[in-house]
CSV table of C-alpha atoms in Angstrom, one decimal:
chain,number,residue,atom,x,y,z
A,1,LEU,CA,-53.2,-15.8,-29.1
A,2,VAL,CA,-53.7,-16.8,-25.5
A,3,ALA,CA,-52.2,-20.0,-23.8
A,4,VAL,CA,-54.3,-21.2,-20.9
A,5,THR,CA,-52.8,-22.9,-17.8
A,6,ALA,CA,-54.3,-24.6,-14.8
A,7,GLY,CA,-53.5,-21.5,-12.7
A,8,SER,CA,-55.5,-18.3,-12.6
A,9,GLY,CA,-55.1,-16.3,-15.7
A,10,PRO,CA,-53.3,-17.2,-19.0
A,11,ALA,CA,-49.7,-18.6,-19.1
A,12,ALA,CA,-48.9,-16.4,-22.0
A,13,LEU,CA,-50.5,-13.5,-23.8
A,14,LEU,CA,-49.7,-12.2,-27.3
A,15,ASN,CA,-51.4,-8.9,-27.9
A,16,GLY,CA,-49.0,-6.5,-29.6
A,17,ARG,CA,-46.3,-7.8,-27.2
A,18,VAL,CA,-45.4,-11.2,-25.5
A,19,ASP,CA,-46.3,-11.5,-21.9
A,20,ILE,CA,-45.2,-14.7,-20.1
A,21,GLY,CA,-46.6,-15.4,-16.6
A,22,ALA,CA,-48.1,-12.0,-16.7
A,23,ASN,CA,-51.3,-12.7,-14.8
A,24,GLY,CA,-52.4,-14.4,-11.5
A,25,SER,CA,-50.0,-17.0,-10.0
A,26,ASN,CA,-48.1,-17.8,-13.2
A,27,THR,CA,-44.3,-17.5,-13.2
A,28,GLY,CA,-42.7,-16.5,-16.5
A,29,ASP,CA,-40.0,-18.8,-18.0
A,30,LEU,CA,-38.7,-18.4,-21.5
A,31,ARG,CA,-36.2,-20.9,-23.0
A,32,ILE,CA,-34.5,-20.7,-26.3
A,33,PHE,CA,-33.0,-23.8,-28.0
A,34,ALA,CA,-30.7,-24.3,-30.9
A,35,SER,CA,-31.7,-26.4,-33.9
A,36,ALA,CA,-31.9,-30.1,-33.0
A,37,SER,CA,-30.6,-29.4,-29.4
A,38,VAL,CA,-32.2,-30.9,-26.3
A,39,ASP,CA,-30.4,-28.3,-24.1
A,40,GLU,CA,-31.5,-24.7,-23.8
A,41,GLN,CA,-29.0,-22.0,-24.8
A,42,LEU,CA,-30.8,-19.1,-23.1
A,43,ARG,CA,-33.3,-19.0,-20.3
A,44,ALA,CA,-35.1,-15.9,-19.0
A,45,ARG,CA,-37.3,-16.2,-15.9
A,46,GLY,CA,-39.0,-14.3,-13.3
A,47,THR,CA,-38.8,-15.1,-9.6
A,48,SER,CA,-39.9,-13.5,-6.3
A,49,SER,CA,-36.4,-12.0,-6.2
A,50,GLY,CA,-36.6,-10.4,-9.6
A,51,GLY,CA,-35.5,-11.3,-13.1
A,52,TYR,CA,-32.9,-13.9,-14.1
A,53,LEU,CA,-31.1,-14.5,-17.4
A,54,ASP,CA,-29.0,-17.6,-17.8
A,55,LEU,CA,-26.7,-18.5,-20.8
A,56,TYR,CA,-25.6,-22.1,-21.6
A,57,ASP,CA,-23.0,-23.6,-23.9
A,58,GLU,CA,-23.7,-26.2,-26.5
A,59,ALA,CA,-23.4,-29.0,-23.9
A,60,GLY,CA,-25.9,-27.5,-21.6
A,61,ASN,CA,-23.4,-26.1,-19.1
A,62,LEU,CA,-24.2,-22.8,-17.4
A,63,GLU,CA,-21.7,-20.3,-18.7
A,64,ALA,CA,-22.9,-16.8,-17.7
A,65,GLY,CA,-25.8,-15.1,-16.1
A,66,PHE,CA,-27.4,-11.8,-14.9
A,67,GLU,CA,-29.6,-11.8,-11.8
A,68,ALA,CA,-31.4,-9.5,-9.4
A,69,ASP,CA,-29.6,-9.6,-6.1
A,70,SER,CA,-31.4,-12.1,-3.9
A,71,SER,CA,-30.4,-10.3,-0.7
A,72,GLY,CA,-31.9,-6.9,-1.6
A,73,THR,CA,-31.3,-4.1,-4.1
A,74,GLY,CA,-28.7,-4.3,-6.8
A,75,GLY,CA,-27.8,-6.8,-9.5
A,76,TYR,CA,-25.5,-9.8,-9.9
A,77,ALA,CA,-23.5,-11.0,-12.9
A,78,TYR,CA,-21.2,-13.9,-13.4
A,79,VAL,CA,-19.1,-15.7,-16.1
A,80,TYR,CA,-17.7,-19.2,-15.7
A,81,ARG,CA,-14.2,-20.1,-16.9
A,82,SER,CA,-14.9,-23.8,-16.9
A,83,ALA,CA,-18.0,-26.0,-16.3
A,84,THR,CA,-17.6,-25.8,-12.5
A,85,SER,CA,-15.4,-22.7,-11.8
A,86,LEU,CA,-16.3,-19.1,-11.8
A,87,GLY,CA,-14.0,-16.7,-13.6
A,88,PHE,CA,-15.7,-13.3,-13.3
A,89,THR,CA,-18.3,-12.0,-10.9
A,90,VAL,CA,-19.9,-8.6,-10.3
A,91,ASP,CA,-21.9,-8.2,-7.1
A,92,GLY,CA,-23.6,-4.8,-7.4
A,93,ASN,CA,-24.5,-4.8,-3.7
A,94,ALA,CA,-22.2,-7.0,-1.7
A,95,GLY,CA,-23.4,-5.1,1.4
A,96,ALA,CA,-24.3,-1.5,2.4
A,97,ASN,CA,-24.9,-0.8,-1.3
A,98,GLU,CA,-21.2,-1.3,-2.1
A,99,PRO,CA,-20.1,-3.3,-5.2
A,100,ARG,CA,-17.5,-6.0,-5.5
A,101,VAL,CA,-15.7,-7.4,-8.6
A,102,THR,CA,-13.9,-10.7,-8.4
A,103,ILE,CA,-11.6,-12.2,-11.2
A,104,SER,CA,-10.7,-15.8,-10.3
A,105,GLY,CA,-8.0,-17.6,-12.3
A,106,SER,CA,-6.7,-21.1,-11.8
A,107,THR,CA,-3.7,-19.9,-9.8
A,108,ARG,CA,-4.2,-16.1,-9.3
A,109,SER,CA,-7.1,-13.9,-8.4
A,110,ALA,CA,-8.0,-10.2,-8.3
A,111,VAL,CA,-10.6,-8.5,-6.1
A,112,PHE,CA,-12.0,-5.0,-6.1
A,113,ASP,CA,-14.2,-4.4,-3.0
A,114,MET,CA,-15.6,-1.0,-2.5
A,115,ALA,CA,-16.9,-2.0,1.0
A,116,ASP,CA,-13.2,-2.0,2.2
A,117,SER,CA,-10.8,0.9,2.3
A,118,GLY,CA,-7.1,1.4,1.7
A,119,ASN,CA,-5.0,-1.6,0.6
A,120,ASP,CA,-7.9,-4.0,1.4
A,121,SER,CA,-10.1,-2.5,-1.2
A,122,VAL,CA,-8.0,-4.0,-4.0
A,123,LEU,CA,-6.2,-7.4,-4.0
A,124,LEU,CA,-4.0,-8.2,-6.9
A,125,PRO,CA,-1.5,-11.0,-7.7
A,126,SER,CA,2.0,-10.6,-6.5
A,127,SER,CA,4.1,-8.2,-8.6
A,128,ALA,CA,1.0,-7.2,-10.6
A,129,VAL,CA,1.6,-3.5,-10.1
A,130,SER,CA,4.7,-1.6,-11.0
A,131,SER,CA,6.2,1.1,-8.8
A,132,GLN,CA,5.1,3.8,-11.2
A,133,GLU,CA,1.4,2.8,-10.7
A,134,CYS,CA,1.6,2.3,-7.0
A,135,PHE,CA,0.2,5.0,-4.6
A,136,ASP,CA,2.8,4.2,-1.9
A,137,GLU,CA,5.8,4.6,-4.3
A,138,PRO,CA,8.9,6.5,-3.1
A,139,GLY,CA,8.4,10.3,-2.8
A,140,VAL,CA,10.5,13.3,-1.8
A,141,ALA,CA,10.4,16.6,-0.1
A,142,SER,CA,13.2,19.2,0.2
A,143,ASP,CA,14.2,22.7,1.4
A,144,ALA,CA,17.3,24.8,0.7
A,145,ASN,CA,18.7,28.1,1.9
A,146,SER,CA,21.9,29.8,0.7
A,147,ASN,CA,21.7,32.5,3.5
A,148,GLY,CA,23.6,32.1,6.7
A,149,VAL,CA,21.9,30.8,9.9
A,150,ALA,CA,23.6,31.8,13.2
A,151,ILE,CA,24.9,29.1,15.4
A,152,ALA,CA,25.4,31.2,18.5
A,153,SER,CA,24.2,29.1,21.5
A,154,THR,CA,24.5,25.7,23.1
A,155,THR,CA,20.8,25.4,22.5
A,156,LEU,CA,20.0,23.6,19.2
A,157,SER,CA,19.3,26.0,16.3
A,158,ILE,CA,17.0,25.0,13.5
A,159,ILE,CA,18.9,25.5,10.2
A,160,LEU,CA,16.2,24.0,8.1
A,161,SER,CA,13.0,22.0,8.5
A,162,ARG,CA,10.7,20.2,6.1
A,163,THR,CA,7.5,18.1,6.5
A,164,ILE,CA,6.8,15.1,4.3
A,165,THR,CA,3.3,13.5,4.3
A,166,VAL,CA,3.5,9.8,3.5
A,167,PRO,CA,0.7,7.5,2.5
A,168,THR,CA,1.7,4.5,4.6
A,169,ALA,CA,4.1,3.5,7.3
A,170,GLY,CA,7.7,3.1,6.1
A,171,TYR,CA,11.0,4.8,6.2
A,172,VAL,CA,12.3,8.4,5.6
A,173,LEU,CA,15.9,8.9,4.5
A,174,VAL,CA,16.9,12.4,5.8
A,175,LEU,CA,19.9,14.0,4.0
A,176,GLY,CA,21.3,17.3,5.3
A,177,THR,CA,24.3,19.3,4.2
A,178,THR,CA,25.7,22.7,5.2
A,179,GLN,CA,28.8,24.8,5.0
A,180,LEU,CA,29.7,25.9,8.5
A,181,GLU,CA,31.6,29.2,8.7
A,182,ILE,CA,33.6,29.6,11.9
A,183,SER,CA,35.1,33.0,13.0
A,184,HIS,CA,38.0,31.8,15.1
A,185,LEU,CA,40.2,33.6,17.6
A,186,THR,CA,43.5,32.0,18.7
A,187,GLY,CA,43.3,30.5,22.1
A,188,THR,CA,39.6,29.5,21.9
A,189,ASN,CA,38.4,25.9,21.3
A,190,ASP,CA,35.5,26.2,18.8
A,191,LEU,CA,33.3,23.1,19.0
A,192,TYR,CA,30.0,22.6,17.2
A,193,ASN,CA,27.4,19.8,16.5
A,194,ILE,CA,25.5,19.4,13.2
A,195,GLY,CA,23.0,16.7,12.7
A,196,VAL,CA,19.5,15.7,11.4
A,197,SER,CA,16.6,14.8,13.7
A,198,ASP,CA,12.8,14.2,13.9
A,199,SER,CA,12.8,16.5,17.0
A,200,SER,CA,13.7,20.2,17.0
A,201,ALA,CA,15.0,19.9,20.6
A,202,ALA,CA,17.3,16.8,20.5
A,203,LEU,CA,19.8,15.0,18.3
A,204,PRO,CA,19.9,11.2,17.9
A,205,ALA,CA,23.0,9.5,19.3
A,206,ASN,CA,24.8,9.2,16.0
A,207,GLN,CA,23.9,12.7,14.7
A,208,ASP,CA,26.2,14.8,16.9
A,209,LEU,CA,28.7,15.3,14.1
A,210,PHE,CA,31.5,17.5,15.5
A,211,SER,CA,33.2,20.4,13.7
A,212,THR,CA,36.1,21.9,15.6
A,213,VAL,CA,38.8,24.5,15.3
A,214,ILE,CA,41.4,24.0,18.0
A,215,ALA,CA,42.7,26.8,20.2
A,216,ALA,CA,46.2,26.7,18.7
A,217,LEU,CA,45.1,27.6,15.2
A,218,PRO,CA,45.6,31.2,14.0
A,219,THR,CA,42.8,33.7,14.1
A,220,GLY,CA,40.7,33.6,10.9
A,221,THR,CA,37.6,32.3,9.2
A,222,TYR,CA,37.4,28.6,8.8
A,223,GLU,CA,34.9,26.7,6.5
A,224,LYS,CA,33.8,23.1,7.1
A,225,VAL,CA,31.3,21.2,5.1
A,226,VAL,CA,29.1,18.8,7.1
A,227,SER,CA,26.6,16.3,5.6
A,228,PRO,CA,24.7,14.3,8.2
A,229,HIS,CA,22.1,11.8,7.2
A,230,GLY,CA,19.7,9.5,9.1
A,231,LEU,CA,17.1,6.8,8.4
A,232,PHE,CA,13.9,7.1,10.4
A,233,VAL,CA,11.0,4.7,10.8
A,234,VAL,CA,7.7,6.7,10.3
A,235,PRO,CA,4.0,6.2,10.5
A,236,ALA,CA,1.6,7.2,7.8
A,237,GLY,CA,0.8,10.9,7.7
A,238,ALA,CA,2.8,14.1,8.2
A,239,ASN,CA,6.4,13.8,9.6
A,240,THR,CA,8.7,16.7,10.2
A,241,PHE,CA,12.5,16.6,10.2
A,242,TYR,CA,15.2,19.1,11.0
A,243,LEU,CA,18.7,20.1,10.2
A,244,LEU,CA,20.1,21.3,13.5
A,245,GLY,CA,23.3,23.0,14.8
A,246,GLN,CA,24.7,24.1,18.2
A,247,GLN,CA,27.8,25.3,20.0
A,248,THR,CA,29.1,22.4,22.0
A,249,THR,CA,30.7,24.8,24.5
A,250,GLU,CA,29.6,28.3,25.5
A,251,SER,CA,33.1,29.6,25.0
A,252,SER,CA,33.0,28.8,21.3
A,253,ASP,CA,32.9,31.7,18.9
A,254,ASP,CA,29.7,32.2,16.9
A,255,ALA,CA,29.4,30.4,13.6
A,256,ALA,CA,27.0,30.5,10.7
A,257,ALA,CA,25.5,27.7,8.5
A,258,PHE,CA,25.5,28.7,4.8
A,259,ASP,CA,24.3,26.9,1.6
A,260,SER,CA,22.2,24.4,3.5
A,261,GLN,CA,20.0,21.7,2.0
A,262,LEU,CA,17.6,19.3,3.7
A,263,THR,CA,16.1,16.4,1.6
A,264,LEU,CA,13.6,13.8,2.7
A,265,VAL,CA,13.1,10.6,0.7
A,266,PHE,CA,10.2,8.2,1.6
A,267,PHE,CA,10.5,4.4,1.1
A,268,PRO,CA,7.5,2.2,1.8
A,269,THR,CA,9.4,-1.1,2.0
A,270,ALA,CA,12.6,-2.5,3.6
A,271,TYR,CA,14.4,-5.1,1.5
A,272,GLY,CA,16.8,-6.0,4.2
A,273,THR,CA,17.6,-5.3,7.9
A,274,VAL,CA,17.0,-1.7,9.0
A,275,VAL,CA,18.7,-0.1,11.9
A,276,GLY,CA,16.9,3.2,12.4
A,277,THR,CA,18.2,6.5,13.8
A,278,PHE,CA,17.3,6.7,17.5
A,279,PHE,CA,18.0,9.0,20.4
A,280,ASN,CA,20.7,8.6,23.0
A,281,GLY,CA,19.5,9.3,26.5
A,282,GLY,CA,22.9,10.7,27.6
A,283,ASP,CA,23.8,14.3,27.7
A,284,GLU,CA,27.5,14.3,27.2
A,285,GLN,CA,29.2,17.6,26.6
A,286,ASP,CA,32.8,18.6,26.1
A,287,ASP,CA,34.2,20.7,28.9
A,288,GLY,CA,36.5,22.7,26.6
A,289,SER,CA,39.6,21.7,28.5
A,290,SER,CA,41.4,20.0,25.6
A,291,GLY,CA,42.2,21.0,22.0
A,292,ALA,CA,39.7,18.5,20.5
A,293,PRO,CA,36.2,17.3,21.6
A,294,ASP,CA,36.1,14.4,24.0
A,295,ARG,CA,32.4,13.5,23.6
A,296,GLU,CA,33.1,10.9,20.9
A,297,ARG,CA,36.1,9.5,23.0
A,298,ALA,CA,33.6,8.6,25.7
A,299,ALA,CA,31.9,6.1,23.4
A,300,SER,CA,33.2,2.6,23.3
A,301,ILE,CA,35.7,1.7,20.6
A,302,CYS,CA,35.3,-1.5,18.6
A,303,GLN,CA,37.3,-3.2,15.8
A,304,PRO,CA,36.4,-2.6,12.1
A,305,LEU,CA,34.0,-5.2,10.6
A,306,SER,CA,35.7,-8.4,9.5
A,307,ASP,CA,34.9,-10.3,6.3
A,308,GLU,CA,32.9,-12.8,8.4
A,309,ALA,CA,30.9,-10.1,10.0
A,310,VAL,CA,30.1,-8.6,6.6
A,311,ALA,CA,29.0,-12.0,5.3
A,312,ALA,CA,26.8,-12.5,8.3
A,313,GLU,CA,25.2,-9.1,7.8
A,314,ARG,CA,24.5,-10.0,4.1
A,315,ALA,CA,22.9,-13.3,5.1
A,316,GLU,CA,20.7,-11.5,7.7
A,317,SER,CA,19.5,-8.9,5.2
A,318,ILE,CA,18.7,-11.5,2.6
A,319,ALA,CA,16.8,-13.5,5.2
A,320,ALA,CA,14.9,-10.4,6.4
A,321,ASN,CA,13.8,-9.6,2.8
A,322,GLN,CA,12.7,-13.2,2.1
A,323,ALA,CA,10.7,-13.2,5.4
A,324,ARG,CA,9.0,-9.9,4.3
A,325,MET,CA,8.0,-11.3,0.9
A,326,GLN,CA,6.6,-14.5,2.4
A,327,ARG,CA,4.7,-12.6,5.1
A,328,GLU,CA,3.1,-10.4,2.4
A,329,LEU,CA,2.2,-13.4,0.2
A,330,ASP,CA,0.7,-15.2,3.3
A,331,GLU,CA,-1.4,-12.2,4.1
A,332,MET,CA,-2.6,-11.9,0.5
A,333,LYS,CA,-3.4,-15.6,0.4
A,334,LEU,CA,-5.6,-15.4,3.5
A,335,GLN,CA,-7.4,-12.4,2.2
A,336,VAL,CA,-8.1,-14.0,-1.2
A,337,GLU,CA,-9.3,-17.3,0.5
A,338,ALA,CA,-11.7,-15.3,2.7
A,339,LEU,CA,-13.1,-13.5,-0.3
A,340,GLN,CA,-13.4,-16.7,-2.3
A,341,LYS,CA,-15.3,-18.2,0.6
A,342,GLN,CA,-17.6,-15.2,0.7
A,343,LEU,CA,-18.1,-15.4,-3.0
A,344,ALA,CA,-19.1,-19.1,-2.8
A,345,GLU,CA,-21.6,-18.3,-0.1
A,346,THR,CA,-23.1,-15.5,-2.2
A,347,MET,CA,-23.4,-17.8,-5.2
A,348,ALA,CA,-25.1,-20.4,-3.1
A,349,ALA,CA,-27.6,-17.8,-1.8
A,350,GLN,CA,-28.2,-16.7,-5.4
A,351,GLN,CA,-28.8,-20.2,-6.6
A,352,ALA,CA,-31.1,-21.1,-3.7
A,353,ALA,CA,-33.2,-18.1,-4.5
A,354,ALA,CA,-33.4,-19.2,-8.1
A,355,GLN,CA,-34.6,-22.7,-7.3
A,356,GLU,CA,-38.2,-21.7,-7.2
A,357,ALA,CA,-38.1,-21.0,-10.9
A,358,ARG,CA,-35.9,-24.0,-11.9
A,359,GLY,CA,-37.5,-27.2,-13.0
A,360,PRO,CA,-36.7,-30.0,-15.3
A,361,LYS,CA,-35.6,-28.9,-18.7
A,362,PRO,CA,-38.5,-29.3,-21.2
A,363,ALA,CA,-38.0,-31.1,-24.5
A,364,PRO,CA,-37.6,-28.7,-27.3
A,365,PRO,CA,-40.8,-28.1,-29.3
A,366,VAL,CA,-41.5,-30.5,-32.2
A,367,ILE,CA,-42.7,-28.9,-35.4
A,368,GLU,CA,-44.9,-31.3,-37.3
A,369,GLU,CA,-44.8,-31.5,-41.0
A,370,GLY,CA,-47.5,-29.5,-42.6
A,371,ALA,CA,-48.1,-27.5,-39.5
């Protein structure tokens, strides 16, 4: 069976298979109707961009489709969630042969874009991923040593060090502890600093934690447990931290740090105000002239926090967390809006490319009685 058209060659050819628009200038277009329906339910067509397959509902609304990408290689698929709104799209080549999947709900959307990297490659609704599923979840690193480390100089000695490699910028809580063993001789002021730092050569201002044995005490071995900690703002990547010790005065007897532990804990997010551990530019040292260190006495003395000050700090931390959440939601909204705009432009390009094959819907075939 051959159906002839005004163009060159037959419009359809049945010869062991069905060819539609197979020859000359004919463009193939196959439409399938339901019984007694004037609206097509399925349409398969060929265009200069490639093949298209459209699926319609019982009212003639376009509900889903598969298309060759009008901008080049790759395929394109879509599913509507209503008569006018897309719910699911797959662009096999959104650019540079990278795919993109978009799921669009009435109030929330999700996007998976392989053309982007890092956090921008996946956009999900707020609180859609639990901490157990998140790559930038909290993580730890640690080191320990039960042996003694000599503290025998006013130069800082590294008791322990550990590197933590974090996936994103955030905060590292550094926890150190050591048992300082001091061999004391009567008549000598023994003064030491213990602290944690992100530098092997300097201690932050609040990390010069003093351990002292005053000159008047009897000769003997004295044990002091010191547990410094600090919170450091860190960039993504490898960050190294140290548990450090030093003699504060050269006249101090040698000491040793036993049973030491250094633990690093990474947090990606601040839920309140953060005051990090920073360095003090001063170089105050005790001169050994008194029975107790005077380095801390040189710092200003203030009154303990009042109830009003505590309440103000609470309000500040709550406001900082709310600002963080709003900032993250605003950034996500802008990214989703940009992707939705790009999706609409892609759909418009696809539909424009398909117009050459679109025409008025033909009436369904009429089967005459006795035919």
